JSON list of C-alpha atoms in Angstrom, two decimals:
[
{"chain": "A", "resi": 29, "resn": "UNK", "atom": "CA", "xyz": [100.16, -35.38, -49.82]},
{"chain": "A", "resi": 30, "resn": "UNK", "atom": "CA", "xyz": [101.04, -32.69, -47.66]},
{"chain": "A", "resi": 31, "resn": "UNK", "atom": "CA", "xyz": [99.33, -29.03, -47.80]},
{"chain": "A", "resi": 32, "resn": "UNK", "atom": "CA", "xyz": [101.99, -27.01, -49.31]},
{"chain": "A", "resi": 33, "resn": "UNK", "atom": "CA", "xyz": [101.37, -29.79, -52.28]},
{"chain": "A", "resi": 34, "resn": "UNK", "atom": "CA", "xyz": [97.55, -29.50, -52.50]},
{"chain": "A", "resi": 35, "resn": "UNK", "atom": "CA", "xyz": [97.86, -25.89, -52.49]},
{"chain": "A", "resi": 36, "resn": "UNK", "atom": "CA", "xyz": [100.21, -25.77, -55.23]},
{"chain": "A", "resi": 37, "resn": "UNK", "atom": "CA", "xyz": [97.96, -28.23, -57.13]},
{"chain": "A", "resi": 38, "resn": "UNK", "atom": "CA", "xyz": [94.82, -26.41, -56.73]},
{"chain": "A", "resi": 39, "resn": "UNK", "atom": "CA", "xyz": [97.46, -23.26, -57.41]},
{"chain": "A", "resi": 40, "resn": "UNK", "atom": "CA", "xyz": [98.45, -24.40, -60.95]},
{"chain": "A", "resi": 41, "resn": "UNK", "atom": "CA", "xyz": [94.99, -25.61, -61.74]},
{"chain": "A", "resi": 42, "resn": "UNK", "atom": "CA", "xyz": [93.77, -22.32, -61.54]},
{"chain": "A", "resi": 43, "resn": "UNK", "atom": "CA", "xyz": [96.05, -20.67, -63.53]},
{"chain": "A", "resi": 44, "resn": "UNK", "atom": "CA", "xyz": [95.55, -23.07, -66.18]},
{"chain": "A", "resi": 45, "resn": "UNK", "atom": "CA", "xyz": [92.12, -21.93, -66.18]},
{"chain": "A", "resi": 46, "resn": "UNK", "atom": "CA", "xyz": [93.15, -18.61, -67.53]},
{"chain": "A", "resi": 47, "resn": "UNK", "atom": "CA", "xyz": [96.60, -19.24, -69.56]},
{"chain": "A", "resi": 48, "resn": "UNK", "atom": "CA", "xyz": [98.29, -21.80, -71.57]},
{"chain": "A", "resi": 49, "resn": "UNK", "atom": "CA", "xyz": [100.82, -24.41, -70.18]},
{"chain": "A", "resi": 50, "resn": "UNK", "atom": "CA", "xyz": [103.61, -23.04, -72.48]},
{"chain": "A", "resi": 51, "resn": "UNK", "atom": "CA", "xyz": [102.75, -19.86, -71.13]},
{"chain": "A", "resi": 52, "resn": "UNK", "atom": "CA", "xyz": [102.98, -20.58, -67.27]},
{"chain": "A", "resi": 53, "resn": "UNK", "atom": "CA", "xyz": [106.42, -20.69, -64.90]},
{"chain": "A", "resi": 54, "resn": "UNK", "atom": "CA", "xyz": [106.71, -22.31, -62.22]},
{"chain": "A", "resi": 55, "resn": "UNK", "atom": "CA", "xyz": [108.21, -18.78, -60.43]},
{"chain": "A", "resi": 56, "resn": "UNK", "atom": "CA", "xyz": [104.98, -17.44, -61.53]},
{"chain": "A", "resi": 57, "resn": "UNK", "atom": "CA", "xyz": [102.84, -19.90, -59.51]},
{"chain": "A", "resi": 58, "resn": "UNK", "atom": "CA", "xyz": [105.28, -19.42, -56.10]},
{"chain": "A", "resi": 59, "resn": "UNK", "atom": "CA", "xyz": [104.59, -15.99, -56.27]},
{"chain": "A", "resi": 60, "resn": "UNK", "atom": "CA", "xyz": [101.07, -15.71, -56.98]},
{"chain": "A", "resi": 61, "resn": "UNK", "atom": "CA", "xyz": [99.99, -17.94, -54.42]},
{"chain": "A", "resi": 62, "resn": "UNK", "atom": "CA", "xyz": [102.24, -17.66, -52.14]},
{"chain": "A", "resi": 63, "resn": "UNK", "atom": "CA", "xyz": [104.10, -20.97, -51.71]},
{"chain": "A", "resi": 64, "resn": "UNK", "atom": "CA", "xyz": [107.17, -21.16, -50.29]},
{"chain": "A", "resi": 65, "resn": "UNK", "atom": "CA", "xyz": [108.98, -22.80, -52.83]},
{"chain": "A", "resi": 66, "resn": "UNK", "atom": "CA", "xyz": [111.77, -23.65, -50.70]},
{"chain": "A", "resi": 67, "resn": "UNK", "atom": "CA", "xyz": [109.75, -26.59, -48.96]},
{"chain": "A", "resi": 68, "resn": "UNK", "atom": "CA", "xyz": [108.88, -28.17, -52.39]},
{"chain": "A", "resi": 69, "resn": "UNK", "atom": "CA", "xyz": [112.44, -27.63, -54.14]},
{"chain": "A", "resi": 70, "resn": "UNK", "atom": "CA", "xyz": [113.25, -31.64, -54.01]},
{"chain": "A", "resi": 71, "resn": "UNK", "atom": "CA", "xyz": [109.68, -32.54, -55.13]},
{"chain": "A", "resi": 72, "resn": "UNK", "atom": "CA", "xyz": [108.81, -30.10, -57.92]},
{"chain": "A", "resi": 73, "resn": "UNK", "atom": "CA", "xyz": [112.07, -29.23, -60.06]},
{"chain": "A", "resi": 74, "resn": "UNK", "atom": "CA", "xyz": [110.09, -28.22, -63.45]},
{"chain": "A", "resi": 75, "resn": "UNK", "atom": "CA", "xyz": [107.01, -28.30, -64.86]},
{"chain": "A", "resi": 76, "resn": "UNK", "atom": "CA", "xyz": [106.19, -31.74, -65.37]},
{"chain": "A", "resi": 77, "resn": "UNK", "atom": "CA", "xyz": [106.60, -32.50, -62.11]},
{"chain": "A", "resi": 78, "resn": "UNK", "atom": "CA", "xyz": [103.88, -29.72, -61.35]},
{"chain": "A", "resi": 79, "resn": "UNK", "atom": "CA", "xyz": [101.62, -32.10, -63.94]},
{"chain": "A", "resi": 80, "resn": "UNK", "atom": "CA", "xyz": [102.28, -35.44, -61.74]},
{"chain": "A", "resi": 81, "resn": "UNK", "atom": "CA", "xyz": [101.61, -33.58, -58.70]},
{"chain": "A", "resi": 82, "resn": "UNK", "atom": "CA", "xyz": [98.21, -32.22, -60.09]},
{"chain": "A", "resi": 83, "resn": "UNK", "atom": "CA", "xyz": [97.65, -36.21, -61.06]},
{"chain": "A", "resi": 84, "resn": "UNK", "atom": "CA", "xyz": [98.32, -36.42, -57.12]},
{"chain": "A", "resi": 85, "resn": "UNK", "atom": "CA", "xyz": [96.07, -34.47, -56.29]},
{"chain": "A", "resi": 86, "resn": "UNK", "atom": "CA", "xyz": [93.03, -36.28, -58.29]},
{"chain": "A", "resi": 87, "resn": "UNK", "atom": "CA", "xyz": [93.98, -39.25, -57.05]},
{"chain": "A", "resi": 88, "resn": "UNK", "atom": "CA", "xyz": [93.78, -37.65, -53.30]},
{"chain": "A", "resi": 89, "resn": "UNK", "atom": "CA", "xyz": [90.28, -36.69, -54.12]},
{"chain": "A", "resi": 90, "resn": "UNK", "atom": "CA", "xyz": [89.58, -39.87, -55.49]},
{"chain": "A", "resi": 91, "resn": "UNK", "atom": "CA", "xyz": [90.15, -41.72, -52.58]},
{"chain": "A", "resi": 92, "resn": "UNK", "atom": "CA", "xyz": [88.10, -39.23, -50.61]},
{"chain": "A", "resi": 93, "resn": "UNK", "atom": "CA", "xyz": [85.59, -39.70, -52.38]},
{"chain": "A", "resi": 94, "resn": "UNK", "atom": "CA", "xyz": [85.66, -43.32, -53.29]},
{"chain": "A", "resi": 95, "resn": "UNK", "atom": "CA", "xyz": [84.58, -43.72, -49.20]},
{"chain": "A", "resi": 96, "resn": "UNK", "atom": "CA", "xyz": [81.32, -44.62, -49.81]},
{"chain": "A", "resi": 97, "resn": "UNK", "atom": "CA", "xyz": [81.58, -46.79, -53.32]},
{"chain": "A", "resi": 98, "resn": "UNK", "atom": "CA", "xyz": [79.05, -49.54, -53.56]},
{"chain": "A", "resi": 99, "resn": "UNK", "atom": "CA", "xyz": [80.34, -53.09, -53.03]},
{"chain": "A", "resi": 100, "resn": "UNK", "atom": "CA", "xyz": [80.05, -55.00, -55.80]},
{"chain": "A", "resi": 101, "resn": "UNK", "atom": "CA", "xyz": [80.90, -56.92, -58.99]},
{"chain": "A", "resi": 102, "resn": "UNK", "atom": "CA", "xyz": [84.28, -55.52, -60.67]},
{"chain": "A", "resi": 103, "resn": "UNK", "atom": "CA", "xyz": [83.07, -53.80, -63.44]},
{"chain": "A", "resi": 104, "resn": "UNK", "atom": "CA", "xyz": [80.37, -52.08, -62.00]},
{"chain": "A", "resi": 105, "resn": "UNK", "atom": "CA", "xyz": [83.04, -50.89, -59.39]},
{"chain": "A", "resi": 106, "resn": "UNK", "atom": "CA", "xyz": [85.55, -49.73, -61.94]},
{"chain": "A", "resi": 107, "resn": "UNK", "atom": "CA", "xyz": [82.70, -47.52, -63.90]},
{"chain": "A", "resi": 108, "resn": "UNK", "atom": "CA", "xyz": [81.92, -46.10, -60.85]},
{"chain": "A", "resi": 109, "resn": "UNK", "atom": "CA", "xyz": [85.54, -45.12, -59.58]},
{"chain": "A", "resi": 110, "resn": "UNK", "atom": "CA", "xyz": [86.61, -44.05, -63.15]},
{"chain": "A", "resi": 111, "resn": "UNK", "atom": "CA", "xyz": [83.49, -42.05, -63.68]},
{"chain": "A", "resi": 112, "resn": "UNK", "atom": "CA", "xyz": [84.00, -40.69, -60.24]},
{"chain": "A", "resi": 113, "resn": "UNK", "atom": "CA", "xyz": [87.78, -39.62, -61.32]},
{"chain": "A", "resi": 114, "resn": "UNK", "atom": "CA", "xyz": [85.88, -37.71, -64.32]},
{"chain": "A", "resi": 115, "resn": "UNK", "atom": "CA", "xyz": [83.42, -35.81, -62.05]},
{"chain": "A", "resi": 116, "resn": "UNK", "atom": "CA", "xyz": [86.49, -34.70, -60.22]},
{"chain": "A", "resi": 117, "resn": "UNK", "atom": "CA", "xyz": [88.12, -33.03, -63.59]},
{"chain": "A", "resi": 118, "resn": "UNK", "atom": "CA", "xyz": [85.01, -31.27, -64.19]},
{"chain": "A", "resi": 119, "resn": "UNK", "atom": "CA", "xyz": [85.22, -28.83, -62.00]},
{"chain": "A", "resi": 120, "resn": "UNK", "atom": "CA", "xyz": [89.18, -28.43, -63.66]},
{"chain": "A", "resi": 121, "resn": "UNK", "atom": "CA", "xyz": [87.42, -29.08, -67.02]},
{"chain": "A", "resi": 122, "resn": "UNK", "atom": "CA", "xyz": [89.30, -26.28, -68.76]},
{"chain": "A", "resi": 123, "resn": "UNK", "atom": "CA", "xyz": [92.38, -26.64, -67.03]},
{"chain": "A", "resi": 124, "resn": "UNK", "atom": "CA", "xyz": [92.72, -30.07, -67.93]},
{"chain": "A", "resi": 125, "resn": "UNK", "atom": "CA", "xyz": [92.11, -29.78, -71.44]},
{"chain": "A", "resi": 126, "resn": "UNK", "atom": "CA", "xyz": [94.36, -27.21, -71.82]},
{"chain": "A", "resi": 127, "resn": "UNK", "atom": "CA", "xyz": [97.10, -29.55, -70.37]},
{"chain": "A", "resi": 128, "resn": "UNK", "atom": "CA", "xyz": [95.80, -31.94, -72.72]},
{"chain": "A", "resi": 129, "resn": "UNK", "atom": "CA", "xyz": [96.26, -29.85, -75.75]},
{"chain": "A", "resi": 130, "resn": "UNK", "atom": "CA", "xyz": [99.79, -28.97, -74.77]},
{"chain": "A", "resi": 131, "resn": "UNK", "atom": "CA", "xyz": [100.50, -33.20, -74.53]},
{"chain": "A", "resi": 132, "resn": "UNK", "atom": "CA", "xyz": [99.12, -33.51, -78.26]},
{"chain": "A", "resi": 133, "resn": "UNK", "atom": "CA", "xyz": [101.31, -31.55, -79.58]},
{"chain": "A", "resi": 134, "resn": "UNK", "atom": "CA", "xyz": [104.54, -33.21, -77.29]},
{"chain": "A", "resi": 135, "resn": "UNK", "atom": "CA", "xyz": [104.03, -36.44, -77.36]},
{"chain": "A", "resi": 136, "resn": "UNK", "atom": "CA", "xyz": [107.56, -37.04, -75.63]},
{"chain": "A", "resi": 137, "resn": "UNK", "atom": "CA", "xyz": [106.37, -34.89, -72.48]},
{"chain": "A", "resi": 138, "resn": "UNK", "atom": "CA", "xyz": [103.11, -37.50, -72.46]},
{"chain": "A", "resi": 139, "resn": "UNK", "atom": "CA", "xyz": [105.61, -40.47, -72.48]},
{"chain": "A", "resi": 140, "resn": "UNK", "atom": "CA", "xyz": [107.40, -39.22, -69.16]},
{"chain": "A", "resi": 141, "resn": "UNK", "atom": "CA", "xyz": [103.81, -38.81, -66.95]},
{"chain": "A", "resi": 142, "resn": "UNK", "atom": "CA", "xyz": [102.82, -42.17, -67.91]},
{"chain": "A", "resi": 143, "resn": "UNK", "atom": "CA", "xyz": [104.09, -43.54, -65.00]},
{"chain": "A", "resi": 144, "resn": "UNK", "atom": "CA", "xyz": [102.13, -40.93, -62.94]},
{"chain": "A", "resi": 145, "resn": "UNK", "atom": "CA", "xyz": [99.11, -42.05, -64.85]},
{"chain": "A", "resi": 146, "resn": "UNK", "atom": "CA", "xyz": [99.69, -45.99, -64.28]},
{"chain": "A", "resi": 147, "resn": "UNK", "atom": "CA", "xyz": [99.76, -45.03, -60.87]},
{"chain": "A", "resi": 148, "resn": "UNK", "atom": "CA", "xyz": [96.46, -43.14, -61.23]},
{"chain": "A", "resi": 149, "resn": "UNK", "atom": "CA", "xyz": [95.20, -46.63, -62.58]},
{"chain": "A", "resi": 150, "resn": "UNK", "atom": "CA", "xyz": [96.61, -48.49, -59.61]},
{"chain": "A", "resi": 151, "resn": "UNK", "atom": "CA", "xyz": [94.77, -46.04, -57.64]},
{"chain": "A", "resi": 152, "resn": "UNK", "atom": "CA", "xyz": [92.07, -46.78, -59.34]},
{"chain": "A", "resi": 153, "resn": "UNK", "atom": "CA", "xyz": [91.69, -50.76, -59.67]},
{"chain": "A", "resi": 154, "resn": "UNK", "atom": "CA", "xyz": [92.81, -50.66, -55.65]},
{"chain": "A", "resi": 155, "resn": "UNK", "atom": "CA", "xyz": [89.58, -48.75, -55.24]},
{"chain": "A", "resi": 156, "resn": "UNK", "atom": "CA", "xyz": [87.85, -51.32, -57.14]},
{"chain": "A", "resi": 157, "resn": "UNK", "atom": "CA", "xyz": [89.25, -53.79, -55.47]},
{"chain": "A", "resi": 158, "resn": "UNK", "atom": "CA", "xyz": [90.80, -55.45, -58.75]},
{"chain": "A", "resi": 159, "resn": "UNK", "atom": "CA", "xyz": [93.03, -57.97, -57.98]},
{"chain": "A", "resi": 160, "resn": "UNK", "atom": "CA", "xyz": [96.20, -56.39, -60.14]},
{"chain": "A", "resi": 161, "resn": "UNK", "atom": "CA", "xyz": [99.04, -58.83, -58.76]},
{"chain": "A", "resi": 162, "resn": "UNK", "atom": "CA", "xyz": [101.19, -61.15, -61.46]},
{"chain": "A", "resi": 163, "resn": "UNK", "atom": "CA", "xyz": [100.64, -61.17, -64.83]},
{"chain": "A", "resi": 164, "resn": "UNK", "atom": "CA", "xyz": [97.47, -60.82, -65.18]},
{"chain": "A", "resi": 165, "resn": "UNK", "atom": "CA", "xyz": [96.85, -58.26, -62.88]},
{"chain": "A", "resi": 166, "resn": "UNK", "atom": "CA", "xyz": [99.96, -56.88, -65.29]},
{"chain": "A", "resi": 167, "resn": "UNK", "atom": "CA", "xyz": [97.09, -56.81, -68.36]},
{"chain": "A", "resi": 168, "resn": "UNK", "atom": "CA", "xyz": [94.87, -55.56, -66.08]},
{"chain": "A", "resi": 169, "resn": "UNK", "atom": "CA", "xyz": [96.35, -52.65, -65.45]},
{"chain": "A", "resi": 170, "resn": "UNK", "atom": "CA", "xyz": [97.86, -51.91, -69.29]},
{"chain": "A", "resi": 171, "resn": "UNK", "atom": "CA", "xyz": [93.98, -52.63, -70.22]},
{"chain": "A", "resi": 172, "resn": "UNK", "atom": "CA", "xyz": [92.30, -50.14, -67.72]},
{"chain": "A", "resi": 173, "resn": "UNK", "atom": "CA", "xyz": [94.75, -47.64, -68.71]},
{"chain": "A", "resi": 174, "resn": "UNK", "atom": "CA", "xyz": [93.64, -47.74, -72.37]},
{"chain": "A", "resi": 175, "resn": "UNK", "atom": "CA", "xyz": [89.81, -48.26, -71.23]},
{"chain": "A", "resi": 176, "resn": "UNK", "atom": "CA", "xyz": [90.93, -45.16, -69.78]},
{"chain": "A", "resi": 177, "resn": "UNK", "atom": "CA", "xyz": [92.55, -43.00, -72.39]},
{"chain": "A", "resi": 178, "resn": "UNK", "atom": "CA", "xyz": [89.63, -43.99, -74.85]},
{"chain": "A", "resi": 179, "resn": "UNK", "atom": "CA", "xyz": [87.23, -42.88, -71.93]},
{"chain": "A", "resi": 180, "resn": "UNK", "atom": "CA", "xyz": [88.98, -39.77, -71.25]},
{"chain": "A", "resi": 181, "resn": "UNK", "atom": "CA", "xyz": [88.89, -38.77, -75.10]},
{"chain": "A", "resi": 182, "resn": "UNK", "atom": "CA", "xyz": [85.01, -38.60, -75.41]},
{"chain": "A", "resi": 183, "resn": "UNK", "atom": "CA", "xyz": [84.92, -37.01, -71.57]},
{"chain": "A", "resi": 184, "resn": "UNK", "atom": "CA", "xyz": [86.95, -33.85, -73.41]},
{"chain": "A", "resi": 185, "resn": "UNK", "atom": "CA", "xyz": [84.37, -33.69, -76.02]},
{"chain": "A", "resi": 186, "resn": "UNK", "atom": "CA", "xyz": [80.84, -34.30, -73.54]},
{"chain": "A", "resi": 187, "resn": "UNK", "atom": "CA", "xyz": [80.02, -30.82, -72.92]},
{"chain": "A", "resi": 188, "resn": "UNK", "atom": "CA", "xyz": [76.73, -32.77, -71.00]},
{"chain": "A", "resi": 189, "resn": "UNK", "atom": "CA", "xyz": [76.75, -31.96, -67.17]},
{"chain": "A", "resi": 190, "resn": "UNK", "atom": "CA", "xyz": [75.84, -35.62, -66.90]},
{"chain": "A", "resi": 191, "resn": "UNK", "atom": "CA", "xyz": [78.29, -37.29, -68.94]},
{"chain": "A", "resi": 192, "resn": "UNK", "atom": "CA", "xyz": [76.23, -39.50, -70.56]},
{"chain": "A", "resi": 193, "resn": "UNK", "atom": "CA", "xyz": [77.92, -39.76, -73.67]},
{"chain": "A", "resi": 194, "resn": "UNK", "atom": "CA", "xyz": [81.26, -40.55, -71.27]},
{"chain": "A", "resi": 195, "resn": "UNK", "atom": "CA", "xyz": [78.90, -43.02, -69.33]},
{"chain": "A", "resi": 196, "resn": "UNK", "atom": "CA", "xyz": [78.36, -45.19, -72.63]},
{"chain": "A", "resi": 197, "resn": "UNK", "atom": "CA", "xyz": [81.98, -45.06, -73.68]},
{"chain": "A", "resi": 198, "resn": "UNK", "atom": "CA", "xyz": [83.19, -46.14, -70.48]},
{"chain": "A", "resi": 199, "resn": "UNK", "atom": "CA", "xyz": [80.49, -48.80, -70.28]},
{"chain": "A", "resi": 200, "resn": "UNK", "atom": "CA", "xyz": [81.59, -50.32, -73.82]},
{"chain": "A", "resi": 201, "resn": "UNK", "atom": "CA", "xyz": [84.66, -50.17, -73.48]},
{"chain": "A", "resi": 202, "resn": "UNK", "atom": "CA", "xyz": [84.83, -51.90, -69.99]},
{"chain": "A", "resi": 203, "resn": "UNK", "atom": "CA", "xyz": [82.34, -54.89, -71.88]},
{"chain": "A", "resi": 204, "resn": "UNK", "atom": "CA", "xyz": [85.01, -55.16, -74.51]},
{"chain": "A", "resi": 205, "resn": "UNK", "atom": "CA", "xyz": [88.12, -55.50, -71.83]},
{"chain": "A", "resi": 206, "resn": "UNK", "atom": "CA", "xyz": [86.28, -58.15, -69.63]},
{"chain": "A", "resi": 207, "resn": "UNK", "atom": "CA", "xyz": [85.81, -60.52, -72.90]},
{"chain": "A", "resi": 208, "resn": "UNK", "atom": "CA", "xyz": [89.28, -60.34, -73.38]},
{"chain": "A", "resi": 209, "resn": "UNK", "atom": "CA", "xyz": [90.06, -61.04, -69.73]},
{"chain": "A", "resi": 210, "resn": "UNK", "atom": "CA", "xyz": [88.03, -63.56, -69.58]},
{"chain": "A", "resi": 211, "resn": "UNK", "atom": "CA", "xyz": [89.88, -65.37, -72.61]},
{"chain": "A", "resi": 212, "resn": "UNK", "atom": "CA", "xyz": [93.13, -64.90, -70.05]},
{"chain": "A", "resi": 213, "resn": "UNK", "atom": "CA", "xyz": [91.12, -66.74, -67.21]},
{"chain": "A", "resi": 214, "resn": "UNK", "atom": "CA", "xyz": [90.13, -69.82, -69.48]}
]
């Protein structure tokens, strides 16, 4: 991800701190901050690409911080890489569920960034070094994406600097998706 891209990222993020994503143009943003649009004409043409290249940009931080992630069992890895994801968005707290909010309400907009998001997951499983290759690794990924979503739902509502309350929902749901992997593995 090149700087031009981070900057615009970190750009859009802040201005979704203030205003609503109906409310924002992607002029608006150039200007502001300063980016020269013309390098990032071919990779930014509206405003859901300026979503999927926010997603980008978590998933660059991921990985930088994801350096020094504890070897071990799967599941233990996952929690630690998804919860990881979730310290990330705090810092973009409001941001994020602002974008959210705007998705709720166009479900159709939602439908078109899912492949950003199964990328995210990729990202993420990679980082966890879950085998995701074949069919099963096909499940994998379609389960950690929901263990995901469900995760990400109570992380809007844990106003808790710790996350506890995301740290248990995470926790259960990633018990519930390795029974049911573990019937696929019989």
């Amino acid at each position: 991800m090149d700087k031009q891209l981070i900057k615009l990222a970190k750009a859009t993020l802040l201005i979704l701190d203030k205003k609503s994503w109906d409310s924002i143009e992607l002029d608006e943003i150039y200007k502001k901050f300063k980016i020269n649009k013309k390098n990032l004409h071919k990779k930014i043409t509206n405003k859901l690409d300026l979503l999927r290249n926010i997603n980008r940009y978590f998933d660059l931080q991921l990985r930088k911080a994801s350096d020094n992630i504890d070897q071990s069992n799967h599941k233990d890895m996952i929690f630690e890489v998804i919860m990881m994801r979730f310290d990330i968005f705090q810092d973009y707290r409001k941001s994020i569920i602002n974008v959210f909010d705007f998705l709720k309400r166009r479900p159709q907009e939602l439908v078109s960034l899912l492949p950003s998001f199964v990328e995210s997951i990729i990202v993420m499983a990679n980082l966890a070094k879950i085998p995701i290759n074949g069919l099963k690794g096909n499940i994998k990924i379609k389960g950690l994406l929901i263990v995901y979503l469900l995760s990400f739902l109570v992380w809007k509502k844990d106003k808790s600097k710790s996350l506890e309350k995301t740290m248990t929902s995470l926790d259960k749901s990633l018990d519930r998706a390795g029974k049911l992997i573990s019937i696929f593995n019989k």
